[in-house]
């Protein structure tokens, strides 16, 4: 067992939990899993619903889709667990609830609104037919509606933001009892959260109508909605992440369960998705290894052991991963319509996938650089309550110009806000 994560020193700055750069880098791979899922789809979720998979060779097309058939579910589950973990890791007792809500809402809504507008423009309004579809989406309450025309309206990847918004609204209430848990109670409640993901699918299977069948899944649209899209059902992953953060902070994460072991279990969990009933591929088959990987990487960071995930390129990719994820409904689906929906020879199909990736990464960076960060700097913190800017310490032997000092302060502020 590792020792508790208590940084040395008595200053307010030093008493904060250590940063987790490797977890930031790991975020990109979760978004990449979603990318491969989206680019392998047989049908676009946005009208005119043409195939996305670019391979003309039916064997390769089937292999590509089959290989990544559950990676989208796995990537989203990773983000939900990570969200709970990071918020619990960095939470500060006594922080005003309104300040927390302001920061988190600013994090997601500007990006969401910009991408939604892009979908309307690029698809000429084909993704919406009335106010009952686009208004719930803009407000991020669309996944509370069982109708597929509403819960996957506008930009389909934005469905996950409906769950994130619920997480953010409830977190100030959830973290209070989580902070009070000690010792074995943390592990016991973590097990309860895993069991909760099973309970959701049991309810979906036996209590939710299984007809009419969905056109794109082996279950009904209502079962898919309840078992995958409905925000309250995803709270188990979020709370699990918060509990794992408390376990690592308390020094109770077993060092034997390191990154290598966790990666092997992630691979085994993904293999299990080919064996279990479809509903259990959403979360249940992979939730334990996902939680283990996040905790193991965080524990490594907390013990000041650098990994290649904490390198500057990987941290950059992690920082743009939210935008990279969110724009895929525009970049992949829209580019596919420009290509006419036809299939291609294998070399050309591979180039098409590279095009999808490059366009998604570029658009994700543009979203991060020109929407997300400016919004966070401007709106994430009340100017009336913002603390005085920390002084920039300048070595006696070298002077720093005012613009350089401002730039350093701006960078520090960006990291603090995100």
mmCIF file of C-alpha atoms in Angstrom:
data_model
loop_
_atom_site.group_PDB
_atom_site.id
_atom_site.type_symbol
_atom_site.label_atom_id
_atom_site.label_comp_id
_atom_site.label_asym_id
_atom_site.label_seq_id
_atom_site.Cartn_x
_atom_site.Cartn_y
_atom_site.Cartn_z
ATOM 1 C CA UNK A 1 0.000 0.000 0.000
ATOM 2 C CA UNK A 2 1.261 3.468 -0.824
ATOM 3 C CA UNK A 3 1.429 6.278 1.679
ATOM 4 C CA UNK A 4 -1.229 8.967 1.800
ATOM 5 C CA UNK A 5 -0.871 11.758 -0.729
ATOM 6 C CA UNK A 6 -0.111 14.683 1.555
ATOM 7 C CA UNK A 7 2.272 17.187 -0.022
ATOM 8 C CA UNK A 8 4.930 18.517 2.354
ATOM 9 C CA UNK A 9 4.884 22.024 3.677
ATOM 10 C CA UNK A 10 2.306 24.160 5.375
ATOM 11 C CA UNK A 11 1.530 26.816 2.791
ATOM 12 C CA UNK A 12 -1.889 26.942 1.171
ATOM 13 C CA UNK A 13 -0.380 26.334 -2.271
ATOM 14 C CA UNK A 14 1.605 23.303 -1.167
ATOM 15 C CA UNK A 15 -1.349 21.699 0.600
ATOM 16 C CA UNK A 16 -3.190 21.099 -2.664
ATOM 17 C CA UNK A 17 -3.111 17.585 -4.142
ATOM 18 C CA UNK A 18 -0.416 17.049 -6.775
ATOM 19 C CA UNK A 19 -1.206 17.606 -10.440
ATOM 20 C CA UNK A 20 -2.010 14.647 -12.676
ATOM 21 C CA UNK A 21 -0.366 15.276 -16.069
ATOM 22 C CA UNK A 22 -0.377 11.596 -17.044
ATOM 23 C CA UNK A 23 -4.138 11.466 -16.591
ATOM 24 C CA UNK A 24 -4.412 14.471 -18.888
ATOM 25 C CA UNK A 25 -2.428 12.604 -21.530
ATOM 26 C CA UNK A 26 -4.526 9.480 -21.038
ATOM 27 C CA UNK A 27 -7.673 11.447 -21.872
ATOM 28 C CA UNK A 28 -6.630 11.609 -25.501
ATOM 29 C CA UNK A 29 -6.710 7.841 -25.892
ATOM 30 C CA UNK A 30 -10.260 7.734 -24.577
ATOM 31 C CA UNK A 31 -11.252 10.311 -27.209
ATOM 32 C CA UNK A 32 -9.331 8.284 -29.803
ATOM 33 C CA UNK A 33 -11.380 5.195 -28.944
ATOM 34 C CA UNK A 34 -14.520 7.201 -29.682
ATOM 35 C CA UNK A 35 -12.984 8.389 -32.956
ATOM 36 C CA UNK A 36 -12.412 4.849 -34.198
ATOM 37 C CA UNK A 37 -15.953 3.924 -33.185
ATOM 38 C CA UNK A 38 -17.434 6.853 -35.117
ATOM 39 C CA UNK A 39 -15.298 6.286 -38.225
ATOM 40 C CA UNK A 40 -16.268 2.607 -38.391
ATOM 41 C CA UNK A 41 -20.064 3.100 -38.304
ATOM 42 C CA UNK A 42 -22.232 1.535 -40.997
ATOM 43 C CA UNK A 43 -24.720 4.414 -40.738
ATOM 44 C CA UNK A 44 -24.355 8.056 -39.787
ATOM 45 C CA UNK A 45 -26.665 9.148 -36.938
ATOM 46 C CA UNK A 46 -27.182 12.458 -38.803
ATOM 47 C CA UNK A 47 -29.452 12.492 -41.883
ATOM 48 C CA UNK A 48 -29.110 11.365 -44.635
ATOM 49 C CA UNK A 49 -27.694 8.467 -42.561
ATOM 50 C CA UNK A 50 -25.159 7.285 -45.119
ATOM 51 C CA UNK A 51 -22.394 4.807 -44.224
ATOM 52 C CA UNK A 52 -19.309 6.267 -42.513
ATOM 53 C CA UNK A 53 -17.064 3.204 -42.824
ATOM 54 C CA UNK A 54 -14.965 3.957 -45.952
ATOM 55 C CA UNK A 55 -13.829 0.435 -46.937
ATOM 56 C CA UNK A 56 -15.141 -1.052 -50.184
ATOM 57 C CA UNK A 57 -13.746 -4.462 -49.254
ATOM 58 C CA UNK A 58 -16.649 -5.965 -47.298
ATOM 59 C CA UNK A 59 -14.323 -8.148 -45.231
ATOM 60 C CA UNK A 60 -12.202 -5.175 -44.141
ATOM 61 C CA UNK A 61 -15.269 -3.015 -43.570
ATOM 62 C CA UNK A 62 -16.756 -5.669 -41.303
ATOM 63 C CA UNK A 63 -13.429 -6.204 -39.511
ATOM 64 C CA UNK A 64 -12.978 -2.460 -38.924
ATOM 65 C CA UNK A 65 -16.488 -2.086 -37.542
ATOM 66 C CA UNK A 66 -16.300 -5.263 -35.478
ATOM 67 C CA UNK A 67 -12.929 -4.333 -33.958
ATOM 68 C CA UNK A 68 -14.151 -0.961 -32.711
ATOM 69 C CA UNK A 69 -17.796 -1.847 -32.123
ATOM 70 C CA UNK A 70 -17.616 -1.051 -28.379
ATOM 71 C CA UNK A 71 -14.712 1.406 -28.141
ATOM 72 C CA UNK A 72 -17.076 4.376 -28.194
ATOM 73 C CA UNK A 73 -18.910 3.056 -25.156
ATOM 74 C CA UNK A 74 -15.605 2.396 -23.431
ATOM 75 C CA UNK A 75 -14.217 5.865 -24.174
ATOM 76 C CA UNK A 76 -17.304 7.643 -22.843
ATOM 77 C CA UNK A 77 -17.311 5.509 -19.693
ATOM 78 C CA UNK A 78 -13.668 6.466 -19.171
ATOM 79 C CA UNK A 79 -14.593 10.156 -19.366
ATOM 80 C CA UNK A 80 -17.407 9.767 -16.852
ATOM 81 C CA UNK A 81 -15.208 7.964 -14.310
ATOM 82 C CA UNK A 82 -12.392 10.444 -14.926
ATOM 83 C CA UNK A 83 -14.769 13.367 -14.396
ATOM 84 C CA UNK A 84 -15.693 12.154 -10.929
ATOM 85 C CA UNK A 85 -12.070 11.364 -10.129
ATOM 86 C CA UNK A 86 -10.679 14.765 -11.135
ATOM 87 C CA UNK A 87 -13.420 16.783 -9.463
ATOM 88 C CA UNK A 88 -13.020 14.879 -6.184
ATOM 89 C CA UNK A 89 -9.227 15.105 -6.433
ATOM 90 C CA UNK A 90 -9.193 18.867 -6.837
ATOM 91 C CA UNK A 91 -12.232 19.801 -4.736
ATOM 92 C CA UNK A 92 -11.674 22.249 -1.921
ATOM 93 C CA UNK A 93 -13.928 22.240 1.157
ATOM 94 C CA UNK A 94 -15.661 25.548 1.582
ATOM 95 C CA UNK A 95 -15.672 26.507 -2.086
ATOM 96 C CA UNK A 96 -18.954 28.296 -2.926
ATOM 97 C CA UNK A 97 -21.295 26.067 -4.913
ATOM 98 C CA UNK A 98 -22.061 28.875 -7.346
ATOM 99 C CA UNK A 99 -18.347 29.333 -8.080
ATOM 100 C CA UNK A 100 -18.007 25.631 -8.851
ATOM 101 C CA UNK A 101 -21.098 25.597 -11.087
ATOM 102 C CA UNK A 102 -19.955 28.714 -12.923
ATOM 103 C CA UNK A 103 -16.581 27.180 -13.717
ATOM 104 C CA UNK A 104 -17.965 23.849 -14.925
ATOM 105 C CA UNK A 105 -20.802 25.332 -16.996
ATOM 106 C CA UNK A 106 -18.330 27.672 -18.659
ATOM 107 C CA UNK A 107 -16.213 24.640 -19.475
ATOM 108 C CA UNK A 108 -18.858 22.889 -21.559
ATOM 109 C CA UNK A 109 -21.480 25.304 -22.875
ATOM 110 C CA UNK A 110 -19.424 27.572 -25.184
ATOM 111 C CA UNK A 111 -17.934 24.563 -26.990
ATOM 112 C CA UNK A 112 -21.323 22.885 -27.171
ATOM 113 C CA UNK A 113 -23.101 25.904 -28.624
ATOM 114 C CA UNK A 114 -20.419 26.571 -31.241
ATOM 115 C CA UNK A 115 -20.422 22.968 -32.475
ATOM 116 C CA UNK A 116 -24.240 22.847 -32.482
ATOM 117 C CA UNK A 117 -24.284 25.959 -34.660
ATOM 118 C CA UNK A 118 -21.768 24.355 -37.012
ATOM 119 C CA UNK A 119 -23.994 21.278 -37.351
ATOM 120 C CA UNK A 120 -27.012 23.420 -38.273
ATOM 121 C CA UNK A 121 -25.013 25.353 -40.875
ATOM 122 C CA UNK A 122 -23.142 22.442 -42.447
ATOM 123 C CA UNK A 123 -26.071 20.038 -42.548
ATOM 124 C CA UNK A 124 -28.483 22.784 -43.650
ATOM 125 C CA UNK A 125 -30.808 22.044 -40.753
ATOM 126 C CA UNK A 126 -31.204 18.372 -41.713
ATOM 127 C CA UNK A 127 -30.388 17.348 -38.142
ATOM 128 C CA UNK A 128 -33.450 19.133 -36.697
ATOM 129 C CA UNK A 129 -37.119 19.398 -37.579
ATOM 130 C CA UNK A 130 -38.548 21.533 -34.782
ATOM 131 C CA UNK A 131 -38.025 23.380 -31.543
ATOM 132 C CA UNK A 132 -38.850 20.248 -29.546
ATOM 133 C CA UNK A 133 -35.600 18.739 -30.837
ATOM 134 C CA UNK A 134 -33.062 21.546 -30.869
ATOM 135 C CA UNK A 135 -34.072 23.411 -27.693
ATOM 136 C CA UNK A 136 -33.556 20.443 -25.314
ATOM 137 C CA UNK A 137 -30.215 19.835 -26.998
ATOM 138 C CA UNK A 138 -29.040 23.417 -26.546
ATOM 139 C CA UNK A 139 -30.022 23.248 -22.862
ATOM 140 C CA UNK A 140 -28.332 19.819 -22.502
ATOM 141 C CA UNK A 141 -31.483 18.193 -21.161
ATOM 142 C CA UNK A 142 -32.131 16.227 -24.366
ATOM 143 C CA UNK A 143 -30.981 12.889 -22.933
ATOM 144 C CA UNK A 144 -33.834 12.979 -20.420
ATOM 145 C CA UNK A 145 -36.181 12.382 -23.366
ATOM 146 C CA UNK A 146 -36.638 8.772 -24.558
ATOM 147 C CA UNK A 147 -37.283 9.763 -28.190
ATOM 148 C CA UNK A 148 -34.249 9.108 -30.411
ATOM 149 C CA UNK A 149 -35.082 12.181 -32.498
ATOM 150 C CA UNK A 150 -34.477 14.286 -29.367
ATOM 151 C CA UNK A 151 -31.778 12.526 -27.332
ATOM 152 C CA UNK A 152 -29.427 12.241 -30.347
ATOM 153 C CA UNK A 153 -30.414 15.508 -32.008
ATOM 154 C CA UNK A 154 -28.083 18.112 -33.503
ATOM 155 C CA UNK A 155 -24.537 16.975 -32.657
ATOM 156 C CA UNK A 156 -24.850 13.305 -31.552
ATOM 157 C CA UNK A 157 -21.657 13.257 -29.395
ATOM 158 C CA UNK A 158 -23.165 16.052 -27.294
ATOM 159 C CA UNK A 159 -25.449 13.505 -25.617
ATOM 160 C CA UNK A 160 -22.706 12.858 -23.054
ATOM 161 C CA UNK A 161 -22.735 16.524 -22.016
ATOM 162 C CA UNK A 162 -26.242 16.008 -20.658
ATOM 163 C CA UNK A 163 -24.797 13.494 -18.197
ATOM 164 C CA UNK A 164 -21.836 15.734 -17.400
ATOM 165 C CA UNK A 165 -24.170 18.620 -16.623
ATOM 166 C CA UNK A 166 -26.077 16.441 -14.156
ATOM 167 C CA UNK A 167 -22.774 15.372 -12.575
ATOM 168 C CA UNK A 168 -21.726 18.981 -12.113
ATOM 169 C CA UNK A 169 -25.046 20.013 -10.604
ATOM 170 C CA UNK A 170 -24.969 17.162 -8.075
ATOM 171 C CA UNK A 171 -21.254 17.085 -7.256
ATOM 172 C CA UNK A 172 -21.323 19.704 -4.436
ATOM 173 C CA UNK A 173 -23.927 17.518 -2.693
ATOM 174 C CA UNK A 174 -22.305 14.156 -3.439
ATOM 175 C CA UNK A 175 -18.798 15.097 -2.325
ATOM 176 C CA UNK A 176 -19.915 15.886 1.241
ATOM 177 C CA UNK A 177 -20.694 12.280 2.279
ATOM 178 C CA UNK A 178 -17.861 10.941 0.098
ATOM 179 C CA UNK A 179 -15.355 13.020 2.087
ATOM 180 C CA UNK A 180 -16.619 11.437 5.308
ATOM 181 C CA UNK A 181 -15.949 7.863 4.177
ATOM 182 C CA UNK A 182 -12.870 6.178 5.591
ATOM 183 C CA UNK A 183 -10.944 2.965 5.095
ATOM 184 C CA UNK A 184 -12.852 -0.046 3.895
ATOM 185 C CA UNK A 185 -16.026 1.970 3.423
ATOM 186 C CA UNK A 186 -14.472 3.582 0.368
ATOM 187 C CA UNK A 187 -13.879 0.193 -1.246
ATOM 188 C CA UNK A 188 -17.335 -1.063 -0.234
ATOM 189 C CA UNK A 189 -19.083 1.890 -1.828
ATOM 190 C CA UNK A 190 -16.915 1.533 -4.927
ATOM 191 C CA UNK A 191 -18.224 -2.039 -5.233
ATOM 192 C CA UNK A 192 -21.777 -0.720 -4.820
ATOM 193 C CA UNK A 193 -21.216 1.660 -7.748
ATOM 194 C CA UNK A 194 -20.049 -1.210 -9.959
ATOM 195 C CA UNK A 195 -23.115 -3.207 -8.928
ATOM 196 C CA UNK A 196 -25.221 -0.187 -9.811
ATOM 197 C CA UNK A 197 -24.104 -0.387 -13.440
ATOM 198 C CA UNK A 198 -25.377 -3.972 -13.509
ATOM 199 C CA UNK A 199 -28.689 -2.930 -11.944
ATOM 200 C CA UNK A 200 -29.234 -0.306 -14.651
ATOM 201 C CA UNK A 201 -28.955 -2.935 -17.373
ATOM 202 C CA UNK A 202 -31.190 -5.380 -15.498
ATOM 203 C CA UNK A 203 -33.886 -2.725 -15.318
ATOM 204 C CA UNK A 204 -33.328 -1.911 -18.988
ATOM 205 C CA UNK A 205 -33.624 -5.584 -19.978
ATOM 206 C CA UNK A 206 -36.640 -6.612 -17.922
ATOM 207 C CA UNK A 207 -38.625 -3.452 -17.185
ATOM 208 C CA UNK A 208 -38.128 -1.236 -20.252
ATOM 209 C CA UNK A 209 -40.134 -2.127 -23.395
ATOM 210 C CA UNK A 210 -38.046 -4.151 -25.847
ATOM 211 C CA UNK A 211 -40.112 -3.192 -28.893
ATOM 212 C CA UNK A 212 -40.017 -1.670 -31.401
ATOM 213 C CA UNK A 213 -36.481 -2.724 -32.142
ATOM 214 C CA UNK A 214 -33.855 -0.107 -32.933
ATOM 215 C CA UNK A 215 -32.685 0.149 -36.532
ATOM 216 C CA UNK A 216 -29.032 0.244 -35.521
ATOM 217 C CA UNK A 217 -28.789 -1.826 -32.315
ATOM 218 C CA UNK A 218 -30.089 -5.266 -31.285
ATOM 219 C CA UNK A 219 -32.281 -3.697 -28.578
ATOM 220 C CA UNK A 220 -35.133 -1.196 -28.632
ATOM 221 C CA UNK A 221 -34.610 2.559 -28.811
ATOM 222 C CA UNK A 222 -36.049 2.901 -25.303
ATOM 223 C CA UNK A 223 -33.676 0.268 -23.916
ATOM 224 C CA UNK A 224 -30.733 2.020 -25.561
ATOM 225 C CA UNK A 225 -31.883 5.317 -24.122
ATOM 226 C CA UNK A 226 -32.353 4.015 -20.581
ATOM 227 C CA UNK A 227 -29.268 1.809 -20.513
ATOM 228 C CA UNK A 228 -26.855 4.201 -22.202
ATOM 229 C CA UNK A 229 -28.102 7.776 -22.646
ATOM 230 C CA UNK A 230 -30.232 8.444 -19.545
ATOM 231 C CA UNK A 231 -28.088 10.669 -17.254
ATOM 232 C CA UNK A 232 -29.139 9.269 -13.820
ATOM 233 C CA UNK A 233 -27.972 5.814 -14.893
ATOM 234 C CA UNK A 234 -24.486 7.155 -15.581
ATOM 235 C CA UNK A 235 -24.072 8.569 -12.069
ATOM 236 C CA UNK A 236 -22.619 5.258 -10.886
ATOM 237 C CA UNK A 237 -19.503 5.784 -13.040
ATOM 238 C CA UNK A 238 -19.085 9.365 -11.882
ATOM 239 C CA UNK A 239 -19.390 8.516 -8.192
ATOM 240 C CA UNK A 240 -17.019 5.561 -8.655
ATOM 241 C CA UNK A 241 -14.425 7.995 -9.991
ATOM 242 C CA UNK A 242 -14.858 10.260 -6.949
ATOM 243 C CA UNK A 243 -14.470 7.281 -4.592
ATOM 244 C CA UNK A 244 -11.308 6.134 -6.387
ATOM 245 C CA UNK A 245 -9.851 9.617 -5.998
ATOM 246 C CA UNK A 246 -10.427 9.441 -2.250
ATOM 247 C CA UNK A 247 -8.817 5.992 -2.166
ATOM 248 C CA UNK A 248 -5.684 7.231 -3.937
ATOM 249 C CA UNK A 249 -5.523 10.407 -1.841
ATOM 250 C CA UNK A 250 -5.781 8.300 1.306
ATOM 251 C CA UNK A 251 -2.845 6.158 0.155
ATOM 252 C CA UNK A 252 -5.005 3.053 -0.081
ATOM 253 C CA UNK A 253 -4.373 2.181 -3.724
ATOM 254 C CA UNK A 254 -2.364 -1.108 -3.900
ATOM 255 C CA UNK A 255 0.914 -0.570 -5.725
ATOM 256 C CA UNK A 256 0.629 -4.073 -7.186
ATOM 257 C CA UNK A 257 -2.234 -2.755 -9.312
ATOM 258 C CA UNK A 258 0.001 -0.576 -11.433
ATOM 259 C CA UNK A 259 -0.398 0.729 -14.955
ATOM 260 C CA UNK A 260 0.795 -2.441 -16.706
ATOM 261 C CA UNK A 261 -1.608 -4.695 -14.808
ATOM 262 C CA UNK A 262 -4.453 -2.252 -15.361
ATOM 263 C CA UNK A 263 -3.815 -2.118 -19.113
ATOM 264 C CA UNK A 264 -3.944 -5.902 -19.317
ATOM 265 C CA UNK A 265 -7.260 -5.869 -17.479
ATOM 266 C CA UNK A 266 -8.582 -3.136 -19.792
ATOM 267 C CA UNK A 267 -7.785 -5.386 -22.760
ATOM 268 C CA UNK A 268 -9.496 -8.318 -21.013
ATOM 269 C CA UNK A 269 -12.525 -6.159 -20.249
ATOM 270 C CA UNK A 270 -12.801 -5.123 -23.863
ATOM 271 C CA UNK A 271 -12.539 -8.762 -24.905
ATOM 272 C CA UNK A 272 -15.447 -9.483 -22.580
ATOM 273 C CA UNK A 273 -17.640 -7.077 -24.571
ATOM 274 C CA UNK A 274 -17.744 -9.686 -27.347
ATOM 275 C CA UNK A 275 -19.127 -12.286 -24.932
ATOM 276 C CA UNK A 276 -21.695 -10.499 -22.781
ATOM 277 C CA UNK A 277 -25.204 -9.374 -23.850
ATOM 278 C CA UNK A 278 -25.189 -6.102 -25.793
ATOM 279 C CA UNK A 279 -26.450 -3.908 -22.927
ATOM 280 C CA UNK A 280 -23.511 -4.904 -20.734
ATOM 281 C CA UNK A 281 -20.983 -3.624 -23.277
ATOM 282 C CA UNK A 282 -22.040 -0.046 -22.459
ATOM 283 C CA UNK A 283 -20.422 0.064 -19.020
ATOM 284 C CA UNK A 284 -20.440 -3.118 -16.988
ATOM 285 C CA UNK A 285 -17.890 -5.194 -18.911
ATOM 286 C CA UNK A 286 -15.192 -2.511 -18.744
ATOM 287 C CA UNK A 287 -15.983 -0.359 -15.702
ATOM 288 C CA UNK A 288 -13.642 -2.129 -13.257
ATOM 289 C CA UNK A 289 -10.520 -2.052 -15.477
ATOM 290 C CA UNK A 290 -11.252 1.559 -16.498
ATOM 291 C CA UNK A 291 -11.423 2.616 -12.858
ATOM 292 C CA UNK A 292 -8.256 0.667 -12.076
ATOM 293 C CA UNK A 293 -6.343 2.313 -14.923
ATOM 294 C CA UNK A 294 -7.364 5.823 -13.888
ATOM 295 C CA UNK A 295 -6.431 5.167 -10.248
ATOM 296 C CA UNK A 296 -3.116 3.520 -11.176
ATOM 297 C CA UNK A 297 -2.065 6.397 -13.443
ATOM 298 C CA UNK A 298 -3.074 8.967 -10.820
ATOM 299 C CA UNK A 299 -1.193 7.073 -8.121
ATOM 300 C CA UNK A 300 1.911 7.089 -10.319
ATOM 301 C CA UNK A 301 1.615 10.852 -10.828
ATOM 302 C CA UNK A 302 0.985 11.420 -7.121
ATOM 303 C CA UNK A 303 4.222 9.615 -6.272
ATOM 304 C CA UNK A 304 6.096 11.934 -8.680
ATOM 305 C CA UNK A 305 6.926 9.148 -11.095
ATOM 306 C CA UNK A 306 6.847 10.571 -14.591
ATOM 307 C CA UNK A 307 5.446 8.577 -17.501
ATOM 308 C CA UNK A 308 5.449 9.193 -21.234
ATOM 309 C CA UNK A 309 1.812 10.200 -20.826
ATOM 310 C CA UNK A 310 2.993 13.287 -18.934
ATOM 311 C CA UNK A 311 5.198 14.467 -21.814
ATOM 312 C CA UNK A 312 4.383 17.827 -23.351
ATOM 313 C CA UNK A 313 2.889 16.406 -26.601
ATOM 314 C CA UNK A 314 0.649 14.006 -24.686
ATOM 315 C CA UNK A 315 -0.534 16.696 -22.273
ATOM 316 C CA UNK A 316 -1.349 18.922 -25.256
ATOM 317 C CA UNK A 317 -3.332 16.124 -26.875
ATOM 318 C CA UNK A 318 -5.160 15.585 -23.590
ATOM 319 C CA UNK A 319 -6.009 19.264 -23.333
ATOM 320 C CA UNK A 320 -7.597 19.323 -26.791
ATOM 321 C CA UNK A 321 -9.309 15.939 -26.327
ATOM 322 C CA UNK A 322 -12.633 17.458 -25.261
ATOM 323 C CA UNK A 323 -12.811 19.492 -28.457
ATOM 324 C CA UNK A 324 -11.507 16.532 -30.477
ATOM 325 C CA UNK A 325 -14.345 14.410 -29.099
ATOM 326 C CA UNK A 326 -17.060 17.020 -29.498
ATOM 327 C CA UNK A 327 -16.354 17.960 -33.135
ATOM 328 C CA UNK A 328 -16.390 14.413 -34.486
ATOM 329 C CA UNK A 329 -20.087 14.653 -35.310
ATOM 330 C CA UNK A 330 -19.177 17.519 -37.624
ATOM 331 C CA UNK A 331 -15.793 16.519 -39.019
ATOM 332 C CA UNK A 332 -16.353 12.796 -39.613
ATOM 333 C CA UNK A 333 -20.023 12.810 -40.561
ATOM 334 C CA UNK A 334 -19.879 15.973 -42.689
ATOM 335 C CA UNK A 335 -16.681 15.034 -44.521
ATOM 336 C CA UNK A 336 -18.256 11.681 -45.308
ATOM 337 C CA UNK A 337 -21.200 13.416 -46.985
ATOM 338 C CA UNK A 338 -18.766 15.484 -49.069
ATOM 339 C CA UNK A 339 -17.171 12.250 -50.240
ATOM 340 C CA UNK A 340 -20.555 11.076 -51.490
ATOM 341 C CA UNK A 341 -21.017 8.102 -49.201
ATOM 342 C CA UNK A 342 -19.185 5.793 -51.614
ATOM 343 C CA UNK A 343 -16.712 3.149 -50.489
ATOM 344 C CA UNK A 344 -13.038 3.189 -51.454
ATOM 345 C CA UNK A 345 -10.170 0.853 -52.146
ATOM 346 C CA UNK A 346 -8.139 -0.077 -49.086
ATOM 347 C CA UNK A 347 -5.276 2.465 -49.552
ATOM 348 C CA UNK A 348 -7.732 5.293 -50.231
ATOM 349 C CA UNK A 349 -9.964 4.231 -47.339
ATOM 350 C CA UNK A 350 -6.973 4.406 -44.980
ATOM 351 C CA UNK A 351 -6.219 7.916 -46.261
ATOM 352 C CA UNK A 352 -9.853 8.870 -45.636
ATOM 353 C CA UNK A 353 -9.543 7.740 -42.008
ATOM 354 C CA UNK A 354 -6.345 9.802 -41.681
ATOM 355 C CA UNK A 355 -8.270 12.759 -43.144
ATOM 356 C CA UNK A 356 -11.029 12.262 -40.576
ATOM 357 C CA UNK A 357 -8.438 12.199 -37.788
ATOM 358 C CA UNK A 358 -6.489 15.247 -38.981
ATOM 359 C CA UNK A 359 -9.653 17.302 -39.463
ATOM 360 C CA UNK A 360 -11.009 16.288 -36.047
ATOM 361 C CA UNK A 361 -7.747 17.080 -34.282
ATOM 362 C CA UNK A 362 -7.398 20.443 -36.011
ATOM 363 C CA UNK A 363 -11.007 21.393 -35.292
ATOM 364 C CA UNK A 364 -10.593 20.211 -31.700
ATOM 365 C CA UNK A 365 -7.549 22.414 -31.249
ATOM 366 C CA UNK A 366 -9.328 25.419 -32.784
ATOM 367 C CA UNK A 367 -12.221 24.857 -30.407
ATOM 368 C CA UNK A 368 -9.845 24.634 -27.426
ATOM 369 C CA UNK A 369 -7.717 27.602 -28.451
ATOM 370 C CA UNK A 370 -10.359 30.057 -29.635
ATOM 371 C CA UNK A 371 -13.507 29.064 -27.745
ATOM 372 C CA UNK A 372 -12.817 27.039 -24.611
ATOM 373 C CA UNK A 373 -9.823 28.887 -23.158
ATOM 374 C CA UNK A 374 -11.029 32.434 -23.929
ATOM 375 C CA UNK A 375 -14.389 31.570 -22.346
ATOM 376 C CA UNK A 376 -12.690 30.114 -19.279
ATOM 377 C CA UNK A 377 -10.489 33.183 -18.848
ATOM 378 C CA UNK A 378 -13.390 35.569 -19.256
ATOM 379 C CA UNK A 379 -16.329 33.863 -17.554
ATOM 380 C CA UNK A 380 -15.157 30.979 -15.342
ATOM 381 C CA UNK A 381 -14.457 33.173 -12.342
ATOM 382 C CA UNK A 382 -16.287 36.213 -11.051
ATOM 383 C CA UNK A 383 -14.140 39.292 -11.474
ATOM 384 C CA UNK A 384 -15.448 40.704 -8.210
ATOM 385 C CA UNK A 385 -14.393 37.639 -6.231
ATOM 386 C CA UNK A 386 -11.214 36.792 -8.129
ATOM 387 C CA UNK A 387 -8.171 36.748 -5.864
ATOM 388 C CA UNK A 388 -5.267 39.051 -6.495
ATOM 389 C CA UNK A 389 -2.898 37.707 -9.111
ATOM 390 C CA UNK A 390 0.071 35.948 -7.625
ATOM 391 C CA UNK A 391 3.317 37.877 -8.128
ATOM 392 C CA UNK A 392 5.777 36.626 -10.720
ATOM 393 C CA UNK A 393 9.085 35.902 -8.996
ATOM 394 C CA UNK A 394 11.992 37.269 -11.001
ATOM 395 C CA UNK A 395 15.571 36.135 -10.348
ATOM 396 C CA UNK A 396 17.799 39.029 -9.325
ATOM 397 C CA UNK A 397 20.234 38.415 -12.176
ATOM 398 C CA UNK A 398 17.598 38.544 -14.940
ATOM 399 C CA UNK A 399 14.839 41.053 -15.541
ATOM 400 C CA UNK A 400 11.504 40.000 -17.042
ATOM 401 C CA UNK A 401 9.503 42.417 -19.130
ATOM 402 C CA UNK A 402 5.919 43.279 -18.211
ATOM 403 C CA UNK A 403 4.471 41.441 -21.254
ATOM 404 C CA UNK A 404 6.438 38.313 -20.348
ATOM 405 C CA UNK A 405 5.180 38.467 -16.775
ATOM 406 C CA UNK A 406 1.612 38.887 -17.999
ATOM 407 C CA UNK A 407 2.044 35.893 -20.295
ATOM 408 C CA UNK A 408 3.318 33.732 -17.430
ATOM 409 C CA UNK A 409 0.432 34.793 -15.226
ATOM 410 C CA UNK A 410 -2.055 34.091 -18.033
ATOM 411 C CA UNK A 411 -0.680 30.573 -18.451
ATOM 412 C CA UNK A 412 -0.919 29.898 -14.716
ATOM 413 C CA UNK A 413 -4.497 31.172 -14.680
ATOM 414 C CA UNK A 414 -5.466 28.904 -17.590
ATOM 415 C CA UNK A 415 -4.147 25.841 -15.748
ATOM 416 C CA UNK A 416 -5.959 26.844 -12.567
ATOM 417 C CA UNK A 417 -9.285 27.348 -14.359
ATOM 418 C CA UNK A 418 -9.219 24.023 -16.176
#
